[in-house]
CSV table of C-alpha atoms and ligand atoms in Angstrom, one decimal:
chain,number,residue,atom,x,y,z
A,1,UNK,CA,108.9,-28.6,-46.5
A,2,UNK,CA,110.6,-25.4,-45.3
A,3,UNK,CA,107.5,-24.1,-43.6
A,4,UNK,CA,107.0,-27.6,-41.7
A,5,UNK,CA,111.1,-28.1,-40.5
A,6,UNK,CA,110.1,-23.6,-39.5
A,7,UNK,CA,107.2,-25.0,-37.3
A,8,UNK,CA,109.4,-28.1,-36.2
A,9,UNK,CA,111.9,-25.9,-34.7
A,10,UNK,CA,109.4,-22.9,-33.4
A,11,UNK,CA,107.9,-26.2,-31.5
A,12,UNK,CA,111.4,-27.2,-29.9
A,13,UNK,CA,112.8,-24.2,-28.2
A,14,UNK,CA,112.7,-25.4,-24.7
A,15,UNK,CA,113.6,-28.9,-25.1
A,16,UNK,CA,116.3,-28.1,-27.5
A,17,UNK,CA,118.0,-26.0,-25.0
A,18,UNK,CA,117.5,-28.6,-22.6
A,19,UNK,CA,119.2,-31.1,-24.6
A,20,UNK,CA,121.9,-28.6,-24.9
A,21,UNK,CA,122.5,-27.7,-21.3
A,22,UNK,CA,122.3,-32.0,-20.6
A,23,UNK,CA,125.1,-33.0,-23.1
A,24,UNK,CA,126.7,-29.7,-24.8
A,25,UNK,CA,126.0,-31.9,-27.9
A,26,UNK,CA,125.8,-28.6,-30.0
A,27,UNK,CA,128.5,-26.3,-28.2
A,28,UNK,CA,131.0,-29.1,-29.0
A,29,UNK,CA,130.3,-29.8,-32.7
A,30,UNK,CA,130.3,-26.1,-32.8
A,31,UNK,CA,133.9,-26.0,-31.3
A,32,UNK,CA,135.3,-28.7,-33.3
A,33,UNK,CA,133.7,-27.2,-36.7
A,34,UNK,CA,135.3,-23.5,-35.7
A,35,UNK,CA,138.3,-24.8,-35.2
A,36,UNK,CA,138.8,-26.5,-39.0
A,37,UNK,CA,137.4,-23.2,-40.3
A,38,UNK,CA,139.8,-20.9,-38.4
A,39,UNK,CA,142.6,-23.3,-39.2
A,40,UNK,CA,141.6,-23.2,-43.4
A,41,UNK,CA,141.2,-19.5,-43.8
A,42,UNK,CA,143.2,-17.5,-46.1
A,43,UNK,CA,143.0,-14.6,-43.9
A,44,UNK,CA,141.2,-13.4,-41.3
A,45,UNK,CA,138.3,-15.2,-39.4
A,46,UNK,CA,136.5,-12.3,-38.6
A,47,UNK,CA,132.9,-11.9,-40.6
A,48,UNK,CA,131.1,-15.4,-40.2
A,49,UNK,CA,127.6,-16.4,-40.5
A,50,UNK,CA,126.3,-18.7,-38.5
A,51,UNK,CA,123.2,-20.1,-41.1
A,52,UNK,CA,120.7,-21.9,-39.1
A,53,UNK,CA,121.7,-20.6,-35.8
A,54,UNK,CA,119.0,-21.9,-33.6
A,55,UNK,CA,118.7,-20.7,-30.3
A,56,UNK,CA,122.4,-19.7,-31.0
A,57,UNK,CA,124.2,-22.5,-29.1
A,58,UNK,CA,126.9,-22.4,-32.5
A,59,UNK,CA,126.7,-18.3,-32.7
A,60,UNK,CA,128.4,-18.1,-29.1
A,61,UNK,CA,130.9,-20.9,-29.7
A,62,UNK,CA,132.1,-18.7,-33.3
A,63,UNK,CA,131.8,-15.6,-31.6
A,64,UNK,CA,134.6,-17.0,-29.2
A,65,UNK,CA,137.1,-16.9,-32.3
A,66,UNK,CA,135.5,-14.3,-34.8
A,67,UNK,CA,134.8,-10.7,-34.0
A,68,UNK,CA,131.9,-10.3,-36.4
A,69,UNK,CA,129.6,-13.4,-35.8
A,70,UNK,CA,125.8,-12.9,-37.7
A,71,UNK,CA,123.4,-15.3,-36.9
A,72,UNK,CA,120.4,-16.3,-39.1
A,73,UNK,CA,117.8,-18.6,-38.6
A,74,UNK,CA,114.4,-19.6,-40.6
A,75,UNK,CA,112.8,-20.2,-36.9
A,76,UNK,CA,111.9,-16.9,-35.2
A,77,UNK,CA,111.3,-18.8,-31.6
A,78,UNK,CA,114.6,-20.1,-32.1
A,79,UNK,CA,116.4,-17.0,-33.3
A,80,UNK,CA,114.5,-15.2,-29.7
A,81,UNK,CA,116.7,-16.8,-27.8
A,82,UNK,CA,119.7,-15.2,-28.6
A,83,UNK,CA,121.1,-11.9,-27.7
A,84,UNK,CA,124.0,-9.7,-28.4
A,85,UNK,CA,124.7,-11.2,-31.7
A,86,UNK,CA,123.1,-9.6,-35.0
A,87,UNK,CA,120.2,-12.2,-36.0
A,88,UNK,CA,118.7,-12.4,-39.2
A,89,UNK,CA,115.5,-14.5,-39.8
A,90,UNK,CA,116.0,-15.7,-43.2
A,91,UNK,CA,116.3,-18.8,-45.4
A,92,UNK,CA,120.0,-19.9,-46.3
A,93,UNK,CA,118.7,-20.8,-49.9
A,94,UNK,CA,118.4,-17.1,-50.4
A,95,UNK,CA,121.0,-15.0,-48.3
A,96,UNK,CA,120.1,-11.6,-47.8
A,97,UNK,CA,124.2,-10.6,-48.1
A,98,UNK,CA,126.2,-9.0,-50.9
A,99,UNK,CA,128.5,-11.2,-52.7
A,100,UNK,CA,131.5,-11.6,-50.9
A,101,UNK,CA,130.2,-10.2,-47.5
A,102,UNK,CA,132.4,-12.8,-44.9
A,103,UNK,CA,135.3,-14.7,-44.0
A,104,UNK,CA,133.6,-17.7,-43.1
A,105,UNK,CA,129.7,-19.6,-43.7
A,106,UNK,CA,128.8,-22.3,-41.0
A,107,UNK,CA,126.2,-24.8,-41.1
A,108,UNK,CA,126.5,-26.1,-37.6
A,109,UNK,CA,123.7,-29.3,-38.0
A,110,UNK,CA,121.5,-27.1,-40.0
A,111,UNK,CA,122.6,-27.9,-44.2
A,112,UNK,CA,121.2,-31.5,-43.8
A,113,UNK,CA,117.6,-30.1,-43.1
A,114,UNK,CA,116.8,-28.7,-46.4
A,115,UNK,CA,115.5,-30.9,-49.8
A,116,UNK,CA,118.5,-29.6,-51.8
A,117,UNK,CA,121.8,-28.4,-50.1
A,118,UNK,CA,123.2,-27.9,-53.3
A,119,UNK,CA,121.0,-24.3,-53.5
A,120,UNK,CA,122.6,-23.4,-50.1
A,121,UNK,CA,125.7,-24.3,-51.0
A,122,UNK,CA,126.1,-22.1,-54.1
A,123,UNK,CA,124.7,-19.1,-51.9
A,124,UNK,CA,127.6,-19.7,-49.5
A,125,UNK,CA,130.2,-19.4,-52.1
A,126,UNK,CA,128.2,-16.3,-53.0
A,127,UNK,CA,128.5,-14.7,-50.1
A,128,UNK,CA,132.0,-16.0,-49.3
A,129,UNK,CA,135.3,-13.8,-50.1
A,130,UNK,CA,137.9,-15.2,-52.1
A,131,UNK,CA,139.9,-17.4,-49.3
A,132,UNK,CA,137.0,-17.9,-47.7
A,133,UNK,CA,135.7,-21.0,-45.7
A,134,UNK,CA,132.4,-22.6,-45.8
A,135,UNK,CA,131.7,-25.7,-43.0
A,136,UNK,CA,128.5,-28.1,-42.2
A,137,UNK,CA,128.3,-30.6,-39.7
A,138,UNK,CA,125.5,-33.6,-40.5
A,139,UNK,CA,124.5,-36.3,-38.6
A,140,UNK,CA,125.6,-40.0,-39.5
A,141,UNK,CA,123.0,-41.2,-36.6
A,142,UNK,CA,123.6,-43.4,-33.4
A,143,UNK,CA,125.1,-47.1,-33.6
A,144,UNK,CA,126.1,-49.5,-30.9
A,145,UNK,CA,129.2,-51.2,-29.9
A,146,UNK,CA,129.0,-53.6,-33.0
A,147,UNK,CA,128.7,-50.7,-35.1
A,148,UNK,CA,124.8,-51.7,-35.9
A,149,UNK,CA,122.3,-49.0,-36.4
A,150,UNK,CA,120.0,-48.3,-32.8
A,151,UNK,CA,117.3,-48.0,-35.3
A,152,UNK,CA,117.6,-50.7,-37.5
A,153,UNK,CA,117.2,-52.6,-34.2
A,154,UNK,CA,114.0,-50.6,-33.0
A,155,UNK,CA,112.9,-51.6,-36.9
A,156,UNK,CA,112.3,-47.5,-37.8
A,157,UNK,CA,113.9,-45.1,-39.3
A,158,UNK,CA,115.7,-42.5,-38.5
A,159,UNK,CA,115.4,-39.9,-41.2
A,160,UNK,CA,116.7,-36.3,-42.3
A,161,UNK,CA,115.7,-34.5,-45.3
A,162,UNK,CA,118.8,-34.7,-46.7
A,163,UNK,CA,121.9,-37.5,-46.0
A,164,UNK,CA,125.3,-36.7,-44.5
A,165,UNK,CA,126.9,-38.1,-48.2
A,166,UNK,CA,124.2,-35.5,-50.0
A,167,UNK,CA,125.2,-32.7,-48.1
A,168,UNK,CA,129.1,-33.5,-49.0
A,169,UNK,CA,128.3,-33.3,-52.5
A,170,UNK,CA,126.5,-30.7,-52.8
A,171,UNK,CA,129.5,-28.8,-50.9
A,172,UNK,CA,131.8,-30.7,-52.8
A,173,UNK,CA,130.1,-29.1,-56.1
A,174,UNK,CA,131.4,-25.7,-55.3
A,175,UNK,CA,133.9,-26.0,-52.6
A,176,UNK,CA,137.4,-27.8,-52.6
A,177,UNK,CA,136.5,-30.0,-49.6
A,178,UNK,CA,137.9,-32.0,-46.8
A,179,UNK,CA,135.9,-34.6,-44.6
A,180,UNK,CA,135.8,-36.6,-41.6
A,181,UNK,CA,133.8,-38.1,-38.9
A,182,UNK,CA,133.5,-37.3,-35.0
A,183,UNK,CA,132.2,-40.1,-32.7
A,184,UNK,CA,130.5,-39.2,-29.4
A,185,UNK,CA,130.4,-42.0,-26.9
A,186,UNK,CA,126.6,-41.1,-25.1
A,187,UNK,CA,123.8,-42.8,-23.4
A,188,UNK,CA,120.8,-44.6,-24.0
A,189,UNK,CA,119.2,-41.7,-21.8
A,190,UNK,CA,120.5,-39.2,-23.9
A,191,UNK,CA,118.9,-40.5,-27.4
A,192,UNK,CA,115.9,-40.2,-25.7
A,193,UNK,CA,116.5,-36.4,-24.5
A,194,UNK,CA,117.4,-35.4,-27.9
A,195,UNK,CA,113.9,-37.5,-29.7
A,196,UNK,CA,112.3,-35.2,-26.7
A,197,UNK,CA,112.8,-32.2,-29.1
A,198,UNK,CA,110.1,-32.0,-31.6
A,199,UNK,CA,112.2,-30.9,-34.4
A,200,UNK,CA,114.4,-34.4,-33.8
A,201,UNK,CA,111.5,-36.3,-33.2
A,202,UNK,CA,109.8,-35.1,-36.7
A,203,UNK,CA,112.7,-37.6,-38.3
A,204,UNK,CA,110.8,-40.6,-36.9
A,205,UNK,CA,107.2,-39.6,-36.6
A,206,UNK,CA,107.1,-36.6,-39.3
A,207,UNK,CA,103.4,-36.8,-40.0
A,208,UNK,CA,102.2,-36.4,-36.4
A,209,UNK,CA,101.6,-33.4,-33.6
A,210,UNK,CA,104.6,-32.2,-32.4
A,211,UNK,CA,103.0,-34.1,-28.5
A,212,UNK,CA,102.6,-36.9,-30.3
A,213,UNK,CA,105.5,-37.6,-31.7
A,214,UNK,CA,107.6,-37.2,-29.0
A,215,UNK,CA,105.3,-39.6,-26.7
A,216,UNK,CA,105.7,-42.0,-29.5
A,217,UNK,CA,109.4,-41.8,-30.1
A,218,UNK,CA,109.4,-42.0,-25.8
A,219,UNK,CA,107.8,-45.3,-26.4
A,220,UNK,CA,110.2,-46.5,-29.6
A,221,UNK,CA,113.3,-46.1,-27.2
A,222,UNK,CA,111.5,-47.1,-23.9
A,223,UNK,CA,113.9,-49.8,-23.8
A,224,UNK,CA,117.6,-48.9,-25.2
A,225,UNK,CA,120.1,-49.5,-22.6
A,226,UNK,CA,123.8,-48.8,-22.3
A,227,UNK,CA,126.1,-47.0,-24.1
A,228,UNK,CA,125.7,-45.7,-27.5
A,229,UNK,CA,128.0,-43.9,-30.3
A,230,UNK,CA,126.4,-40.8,-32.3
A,231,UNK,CA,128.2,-40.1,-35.6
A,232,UNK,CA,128.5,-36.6,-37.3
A,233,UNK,CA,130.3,-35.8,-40.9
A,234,UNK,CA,132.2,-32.9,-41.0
A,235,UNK,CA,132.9,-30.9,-44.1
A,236,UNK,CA,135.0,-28.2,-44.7
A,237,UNK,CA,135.6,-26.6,-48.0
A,238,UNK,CA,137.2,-23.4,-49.7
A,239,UNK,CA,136.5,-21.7,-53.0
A,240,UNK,CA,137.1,-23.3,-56.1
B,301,SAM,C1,119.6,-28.6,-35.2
B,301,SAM,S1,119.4,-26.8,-35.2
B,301,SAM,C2,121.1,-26.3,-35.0
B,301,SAM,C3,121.2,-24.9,-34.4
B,301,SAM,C4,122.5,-24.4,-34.1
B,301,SAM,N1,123.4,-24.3,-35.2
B,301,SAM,C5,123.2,-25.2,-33.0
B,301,SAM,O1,124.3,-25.6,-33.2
B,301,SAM,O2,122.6,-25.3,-31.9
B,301,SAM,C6,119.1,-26.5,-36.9
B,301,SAM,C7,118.6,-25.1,-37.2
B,301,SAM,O3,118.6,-24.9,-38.6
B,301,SAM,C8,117.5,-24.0,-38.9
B,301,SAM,N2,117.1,-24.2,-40.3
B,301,SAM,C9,116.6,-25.3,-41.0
B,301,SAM,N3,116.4,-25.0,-42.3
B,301,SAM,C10,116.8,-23.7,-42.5
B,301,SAM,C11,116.8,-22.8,-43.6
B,301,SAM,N4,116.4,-23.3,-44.8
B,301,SAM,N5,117.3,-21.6,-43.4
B,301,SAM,C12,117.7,-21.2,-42.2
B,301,SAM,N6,117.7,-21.9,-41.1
B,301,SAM,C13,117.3,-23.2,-41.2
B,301,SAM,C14,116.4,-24.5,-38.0
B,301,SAM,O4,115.4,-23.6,-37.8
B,301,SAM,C15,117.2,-24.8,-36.7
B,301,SAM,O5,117.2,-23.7,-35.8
């Protein structure tokens, strides 16, 4: 599974960062996320790791409010992309960080892509001080006006590794947590910009070629029209 979401992401670097410079999708879930972790900190908000960092579109965005920013990544051709920031290409399930090593863990859309959060999770408090803040961002997926699912009208699925209500739990296991839910208003367009990244596409076509995939998922949302909400959980927790 990890080797396949690696190759996902290795696939996606160009049209990820196109996504990003279309909608600043990622900047702002980035900015909203910082700003509950800064606000919950017993102390400073100085030392954070940015765990699954991508192309480092959430490393920039934390580097804005903490001095020490590391990013780490399981993608190399993601990881490339960024510069000036300490990277570290590395699996969150098994942080190469002494216990106790920052201020602040952040799973910026990253948490929900792995079988079992609840491993990540406990490596977070590992590497968390005391007072420390842990936060993860996962999708809840698109829905129009009526609050009805764009895919449950397109009769597919649109599926991550793990849930948004799996990835609280896990959290919730170690962490005291809070949780909410932020609401982008977007377009039809734009659903179709971010199924144009392989790694997003792999939720509705997971068994085919990273071209294929994306021609297919073209061809799913060929038609969807309008306006359209996307939905991300937010979680935010401190040591137990
Ligand atoms: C949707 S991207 C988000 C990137 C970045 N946080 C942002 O806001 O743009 C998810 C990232 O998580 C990384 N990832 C997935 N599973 C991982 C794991 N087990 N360990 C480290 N990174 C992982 C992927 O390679 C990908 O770069």
């Amino acid at each position: 599974m990890k080797a396949i979401v690696r190759t996902n992401f290795d696939d996606s670097v160009s049209a990820y960062d196109a996504y990003e410079q279309r909608t600043g999708r990622f900047t702002a879930l980035a900015r909203l996320l910082a700003a509950e972790l800064s606000a919950r900190a017993d102390g400073p908000f100085d030392t954070v790791l940015d765990a699954g960092a991508g192309t480092g579109v959430s490393t920039r965005v934390f580097a804005e409010r903490a001095q020490r920013p590391i990013a780490l990544d399981i993608s190399r051709e993601m990881l490339c992309e960024l510069e000036g920031v300490p990277r570290v290409e590395g699996d969150f399930d098994h942080l190469p960080f002494v216990d106790g090593a920052f201020d602040g863990v952040a799973f910026t859309a990253s948490l929900f892509l792995v079988p079992e959060p609840a491993i990540a999770a406990q490596e977070a408090a590992r590497v968390l001080r005391p007072g420390g803040v842990v936060g993860a961002v996962a999708p809840l997926g698109w829905v129009d006006a009526d609050g009805t699912d764009v895919f449950a009208d397109l009769e597919r699925q649109s599926r991550s590794p793990t849930g948004a209500d799996d990835v609280e739990a896990a959290l919730a296991d170690a962490f005291t947590v809070a949780t909410g839910t932020w609401r982008f208003a977007t377009t039809a367009e734009n659903v179709r910009r971010f199924h144009a990244i392989p790694a997003m596409a792999a939720r509705l076509y997971p068994r085919l070629a990273a071209d294929e995939r994306v021609a297919k998922a073209r061809e799913l949302l060929a038609g969807l029209e309008g306006t359209v909400e996307q939905r991300w959980r937010w979680i935010v927790g401190v040591a137990k």
